[in-house]
Amino acid sequence: MAMAVSVAGCGGDDDSGSDGGNKDSTTAAIEAARAFQQAQVDQDWEAACEARTERLRQSMGADTIAECVEITRAPRIRDYPDARVTTGKALEVEAFGPHPAGLALRVTFEAGTVAPGMVVNTALRLVPGDGSAWLVDQAVNLDESMGTGAKAVRAALARE
């Protein structure tokens, strides 16, 4: 899957813990998460849908990439030319409900000058796909009142 990946840096999290093991694998997962979020910012729904697991797409009611695109497509309200996407560090997470074990991290979208102060934090669960690809299997928006660090990411992915 070819996607433009933001060059924004990684942000820190509030607790240590495992970094997900293999550094190359962890780096690939972080890049996949950042590319997934950037595809959503760019409203590249095909890339965003391709970055999801089949299980996640089916939970949305989409059996194919085309159906996923149709479900997630929305009219472009405004562009965010200076938006920033950053990530926290990758953390190992256990399987939960229908979600397999994998890596979790926080992805943050900052709208930039179009909507100053607009920040959205999302906890993502990534699981290995074909080859060296990582796919998003779970995405949960974080409530800033509950925090956005590693503990909040793990808790959000264990609630939904």
Backbone as numpy.savetxt, mean C-alpha at the origin, in Angstrom:
# Nx Ny Nz CAx CAy CAz Cx Cy Cz
5.39 -6.19 -13.88 4.53 -5.02 -13.88 5.43 -3.79 -13.88
5.29 -2.93 -14.85 6.09 -1.73 -14.93 5.27 -0.55 -14.45
5.79 0.15 -13.45 5.12 1.33 -12.90 6.16 2.36 -12.55
5.82 3.62 -12.66 6.70 4.67 -12.19 6.69 4.65 -10.67
7.87 4.67 -10.08 7.97 4.61 -8.63 8.46 5.94 -8.13
7.76 6.48 -7.14 8.15 7.75 -6.54 9.51 7.62 -5.90
10.28 8.69 -5.89 11.59 8.65 -5.28 11.57 9.23 -3.87
10.39 9.39 -3.30 10.28 9.90 -1.94 10.95 8.94 -0.98
11.51 9.45 0.10 12.22 8.63 1.07 11.30 7.87 1.98
11.90 6.99 2.77 11.13 6.21 3.74 11.05 6.96 5.04
9.90 6.93 5.68 9.73 7.55 6.98 9.91 6.51 8.05
10.22 6.91 9.26 10.44 5.99 10.36 9.15 5.55 11.00
9.25 4.52 11.83 8.12 4.04 12.60 8.50 4.03 14.06
7.51 3.81 14.93 7.72 3.99 16.34 8.22 2.79 17.11
8.38 1.63 16.50 8.98 0.55 17.24 9.84 -0.27 16.31
10.78 -0.98 16.91 11.67 -1.75 16.06 10.97 -3.01 15.64
11.54 -4.14 15.82 10.89 -5.36 15.36 11.54 -5.81 14.08
11.07 -6.91 13.56 11.66 -7.51 12.39 11.51 -6.63 11.17
12.54 -6.64 10.34 12.48 -5.87 9.10 12.01 -6.71 7.93
11.50 -7.90 8.21 10.99 -8.74 7.14 12.01 -9.70 6.58
13.22 -9.77 7.17 14.19 -10.77 6.73 15.06 -10.28 5.60
15.04 -10.96 4.49 15.87 -10.70 3.34 15.75 -9.25 2.88
16.87 -8.53 2.86 16.85 -7.10 2.51 16.38 -6.86 1.08
16.80 -7.71 0.12 16.36 -7.53 -1.26 14.85 -7.72 -1.37
14.34 -8.72 -0.66 12.90 -9.00 -0.67 12.15 -7.85 0.00
12.66 -7.36 1.10 12.03 -6.24 1.81 12.03 -4.99 0.94
13.13 -4.72 0.28 13.20 -3.56 -0.61 12.19 -3.68 -1.73
12.06 -4.88 -2.29 11.08 -5.10 -3.37 9.66 -4.88 -2.86
9.36 -5.32 -1.64 8.03 -5.12 -1.06 7.75 -3.64 -0.84
8.73 -2.91 -0.34 8.56 -1.47 -0.11 8.32 -0.76 -1.44
9.07 -1.11 -2.46 8.88 -0.49 -3.77 7.51 -0.84 -4.34
7.05 -2.07 -4.13 5.72 -2.47 -4.61 4.63 -1.67 -3.91
4.77 -1.47 -2.60 3.78 -0.68 -1.85 3.76 0.76 -2.33
4.95 1.33 -2.52 5.04 2.71 -2.98 4.45 2.85 -4.39
4.75 1.88 -5.25 4.22 1.92 -6.62 2.70 1.77 -6.63
2.16 0.91 -5.75 0.71 0.74 -5.64 0.05 2.06 -5.25
0.59 2.72 -4.22 0.02 3.99 -3.77 0.16 5.05 -4.85
1.32 5.09 -5.53 1.52 6.09 -6.57 0.56 5.85 -7.73
0.29 4.59 -8.06 -0.67 4.28 -9.13 -2.05 4.83 -8.77
-2.42 4.75 -7.50 -3.70 5.30 -7.07 -3.70 6.82 -7.16
-2.60 7.44 -6.75 -2.48 8.90 -6.84 -2.61 9.33 -8.30
-1.95 8.59 -9.20 -1.97 8.91 -10.62 -3.25 8.42 -11.31
-4.11 7.75 -10.56 -5.34 7.15 -11.07 -5.04 6.21 -12.23
-3.95 5.47 -12.09 -3.58 4.42 -13.03 -4.21 3.14 -12.49
-5.53 3.00 -12.72 -6.29 1.92 -12.08 -5.84 0.54 -12.55
-5.39 0.43 -13.79 -4.92 -0.88 -14.25 -3.69 -1.32 -13.45
-2.74 -0.42 -13.27 -1.55 -0.76 -12.48 -1.93 -1.05 -11.03
-2.84 -0.25 -10.47 -3.27 -0.47 -9.08 -3.96 -1.83 -8.95
-4.79 -2.19 -9.91 -5.50 -3.47 -9.86 -4.53 -4.63 -10.06
-3.55 -4.48 -10.95 -2.56 -5.53 -11.16 -1.71 -5.75 -9.92
-1.58 -4.73 -9.08 -0.76 -4.83 -7.87 -1.50 -5.49 -6.71
-2.79 -5.80 -6.89 -3.59 -6.45 -5.85 -3.60 -7.96 -6.07
-3.76 -8.70 -4.98 -3.90 -10.15 -5.12 -5.27 -10.46 -5.71
-5.38 -11.64 -6.29 -6.66 -12.08 -6.83 -7.71 -12.12 -5.71
-7.31 -12.56 -4.51 -8.22 -12.62 -3.37 -8.77 -11.24 -3.04
-7.92 -10.22 -3.03 -8.38 -8.86 -2.73 -9.30 -8.35 -3.83
-8.94 -8.59 -5.08 -9.81 -8.15 -6.18 -11.18 -8.83 -6.09
-11.19 -10.12 -5.79 -12.47 -10.83 -5.69 -13.29 -10.33 -4.50
-12.64 -9.92 -3.42 -13.38 -9.39 -2.27 -14.05 -8.06 -2.63
-13.55 -7.39 -3.67 -14.15 -6.14 -4.16 -15.26 -6.43 -5.16
-15.41 -7.71 -5.54 -16.41 -8.07 -6.53 -15.87 -8.09 -7.94
-14.56 -8.18 -8.09 -13.93 -8.16 -9.41 -13.20 -9.48 -9.65
-13.62 -10.19 -10.68 -12.94 -11.44 -11.04 -11.78 -11.21 -11.99
-11.75 -10.06 -12.66 -10.69 -9.77 -13.63 -10.11 -8.39 -13.35
-8.96 -8.14 -13.97 -8.34 -6.81 -13.87 -9.30 -5.76 -14.43
-9.92 -6.06 -15.56 -10.85 -5.09 -16.18 -12.01 -4.76 -15.25
-12.56 -5.75 -14.57 -13.65 -5.49 -13.63 -13.15 -4.66 -12.45
-11.94 -4.94 -11.98 -11.34 -4.16 -10.88 -11.19 -2.70 -11.30
-10.70 -2.48 -12.52 -10.54 -1.11 -13.03 -11.88 -0.41 -13.06
-12.90 -1.08 -13.54 -14.24 -0.49 -13.62 -14.77 -0.11 -12.24
-14.53 -0.97 -11.25 -15.00 -0.71 -9.89 -14.26 0.45 -9.25
-12.95 0.53 -9.45 -12.16 1.55 -8.75 -12.03 2.86 -9.51
-12.43 2.87 -10.78 -12.32 4.10 -11.57 -13.25 5.15 -10.98
-12.74 6.35 -10.88 -13.55 7.47 -10.39 -13.17 8.70 -11.19
-14.10 9.61 -11.38 -13.74 10.83 -12.12 -12.62 11.57 -11.39
-11.68 12.09 -12.15 -10.56 12.85 -11.57 -11.10 14.18 -11.07
-11.03 14.37 -9.77 -11.51 15.61 -9.17 -10.47 16.71 -9.32
-9.24 16.38 -9.06 -8.15 17.34 -9.21 -6.83 16.60 -9.31
-5.87 17.26 -9.85 -4.53 16.69 -9.93 -3.73 17.10 -8.70
-2.77 16.29 -8.36 -1.87 16.57 -7.24 -0.45 16.57 -7.79
-0.04 17.65 -8.48 1.25 17.64 -9.17 2.46 17.51 -8.25
2.35 17.94 -7.02 3.50 17.84 -6.12 3.21 16.92 -4.93
2.33 15.96 -5.15 2.01 14.99 -4.10 3.26 14.17 -3.79
3.31 13.68 -2.55 4.44 12.86 -2.11 3.92 11.56 -1.55
4.58 10.48 -1.88 4.27 9.18 -1.31 5.52 8.70 -0.58
5.35 8.38 0.70 6.46 7.85 1.49 6.02 6.57 2.18
6.97 5.81 2.66 6.66 4.57 3.36 7.40 4.48 4.68
6.85 3.67 5.57 7.53 3.31 6.79 8.36 2.08 6.51
8.88 1.46 7.56 9.69 0.27 7.33 8.81 -0.97 7.26
9.31 -1.97 6.58 8.58 -3.22 6.41 8.66 -4.05 7.69
7.53 -4.65 8.05 7.43 -5.47 9.25 6.78 -6.80 8.89
7.25 -7.87 9.47 6.60 -9.15 9.24 5.26 -9.17 9.97
4.23 -9.73 9.32 2.93 -9.90 9.97 2.46 -11.33 9.76
1.79 -11.83 10.77 1.23 -13.17 10.72 -0.01 -13.19 9.85
-0.41 -14.38 9.45 -1.67 -14.54 8.73 -2.81 -14.09 9.63
-3.85 -13.51 9.03 -5.02 -13.07 9.78 -6.25 -13.26 8.91
-7.22 -14.03 9.39 -8.42 -14.29 8.60 -8.05 -14.84 7.24
-8.56 -14.24 6.17 -8.24 -14.75 4.83 -6.89 -14.27 4.31
-6.20 -13.41 5.08 -4.95 -12.81 4.63 -3.76 -13.67 5.03
-2.88 -14.01 4.08 -1.69 -14.79 4.42 -0.65 -13.93 5.13
0.30 -14.59 5.76 1.42 -13.89 6.38 2.17 -13.14 5.28
2.82 -12.06 5.65 3.57 -11.29 4.67 4.29 -10.14 5.32
4.44 -9.06 4.59 5.07 -7.85 5.10 4.03 -6.74 5.17
4.14 -5.93 6.21 3.23 -4.81 6.38 4.04 -3.53 6.45
3.45 -2.46 5.98 4.07 -1.16 6.15 3.05 -0.05 5.96
3.43 1.11 6.44 2.59 2.29 6.30 3.01 3.03 5.04
2.03 3.42 4.24 2.26 4.26 3.08 1.53 5.57 3.35
2.23 6.68 3.16 1.65 8.00 3.43 1.57 8.80 2.14
0.39 9.37 1.89 0.16 10.26 0.76 -0.02 11.66 1.31
0.81 12.61 0.83 0.67 14.02 1.19 0.31 14.77 -0.09
-0.82 15.49 -0.07 -1.36 16.11 -1.28 -0.51 17.24 -1.84
0.30 17.87 -1.06 1.12 18.98 -1.56 0.35 20.29 -1.55
0.70 21.19 -2.46 0.14 22.55 -2.44 -1.31 22.62 -2.90
-1.80 21.60 -3.61 -3.20 21.61 -4.06 -4.14 21.53 -2.86
-3.79 20.71 -1.89 -4.61 20.54 -0.68 -3.68 20.46 0.52
-3.10 21.62 0.91 -2.13 21.61 2.01 -2.73 20.97 3.27
-1.94 20.16 3.91 -2.39 19.52 5.14 -3.12 18.21 4.92
-3.46 17.88 3.67 -4.15 16.61 3.41 -3.12 15.48 3.41
-3.25 14.62 4.41 -2.35 13.49 4.56 -3.20 12.25 4.81
-2.93 11.19 4.06 -3.64 9.93 4.23 -2.61 8.85 4.50
-2.77 8.16 5.63 -1.89 7.05 5.99 -2.65 5.74 5.81
-2.03 4.79 5.14 -2.65 3.51 4.87 -1.71 2.39 5.29
-2.26 1.39 5.97 -1.50 0.19 6.32 -1.71 -0.80 5.18
-0.61 -1.33 4.64 -0.69 -2.31 3.55 -0.10 -3.64 3.99
-0.75 -4.73 3.61 -0.18 -6.08 3.76 0.23 -6.52 2.36
1.50 -6.84 2.21 2.01 -7.32 0.93 2.39 -8.78 1.06
2.10 -9.54 0.01 2.40 -10.97 -0.01 3.14 -11.27 -1.31
3.98 -12.30 -1.28 4.72 -12.64 -2.50 3.78 -13.06 -3.62
4.06 -12.58 -4.82 3.31 -12.97 -6.01 4.19 -13.87 -6.85
4.00 -13.83 -8.13 4.83 -14.62 -9.04 6.24 -14.04 -9.11
7.22 -14.92 -9.16 8.60 -14.47 -9.26 8.99 -13.64 -8.05
9.54 -12.47 -8.30 9.97 -11.59 -7.19 8.96 -10.48 -6.91
7.78 -10.54 -7.52 6.77 -9.50 -7.34 6.11 -9.60 -5.97
5.73 -8.47 -5.44 4.94 -8.40 -4.21 3.60 -7.79 -4.57
2.52 -8.32 -3.99 1.18 -7.84 -4.28 0.50 -7.37 -3.01
-0.34 -6.36 -3.13 -1.11 -5.84 -1.99 -2.28 -6.78 -1.76
-2.38 -7.32 -0.54 -3.48 -8.22 -0.19 -4.46 -7.56 0.76
-4.06 -6.47 1.40 -4.93 -5.79 2.36 -4.50 -4.33 2.44
-5.47 -3.43 2.47 -5.20 -2.00 2.60 -6.22 -1.43 3.58
-5.72 -0.81 4.66 -6.59 -0.26 5.70 -6.14 1.16 5.99
-7.05 2.14 5.87 -6.70 3.52 6.23 -6.47 3.59 7.73
-5.44 4.33 8.11 -5.10 4.50 9.52 -5.76 5.75 10.07
-6.31 5.63 11.26 -6.88 6.77 11.98 -5.74 7.39 12.78
-5.39 8.63 12.46 -4.24 9.27 13.11 -4.38 9.34 14.63
-5.61 9.33 15.13 -5.78 9.37 16.59 -5.28 8.09 17.24
-5.18 7.01 16.46 -4.67 5.75 16.98 -3.19 5.56 16.64
-2.61 6.54 15.96 -1.21 6.48 15.60 -1.01 5.98 14.18
0.22 6.16 13.71 0.54 5.72 12.35 1.84 4.91 12.32
2.36 4.57 13.48 3.61 3.82 13.55 3.39 2.33 13.37
4.45 1.58 13.60 4.44 0.14 13.38 3.35 -0.57 14.19
3.16 -0.17 15.44 2.13 -0.81 16.26 0.74 -0.57 15.68
0.48 0.64 15.22 -0.82 0.97 14.62 -1.03 0.21 13.31
0.02 0.06 12.52 -0.08 -0.69 11.26 -0.44 -2.14 11.55
0.29 -2.76 12.48 -0.01 -4.15 12.83 -1.43 -4.30 13.36
-1.84 -3.39 14.24 -3.17 -3.47 14.82 -4.26 -3.31 13.76
-4.08 -2.38 12.83 -5.08 -2.16 11.78 -5.23 -3.39 10.90
-4.14 -4.03 10.57 -4.19 -5.20 9.70 -4.72 -6.43 10.42
-4.75 -6.38 11.76 -5.31 -7.49 12.54 -6.78 -7.27 12.88
-7.30 -6.06 12.58 -8.71 -5.75 12.87 -9.59 -5.97 11.66
-9.09 -5.71 10.49 -9.92 -5.69 9.27 -9.88 -7.01 8.54
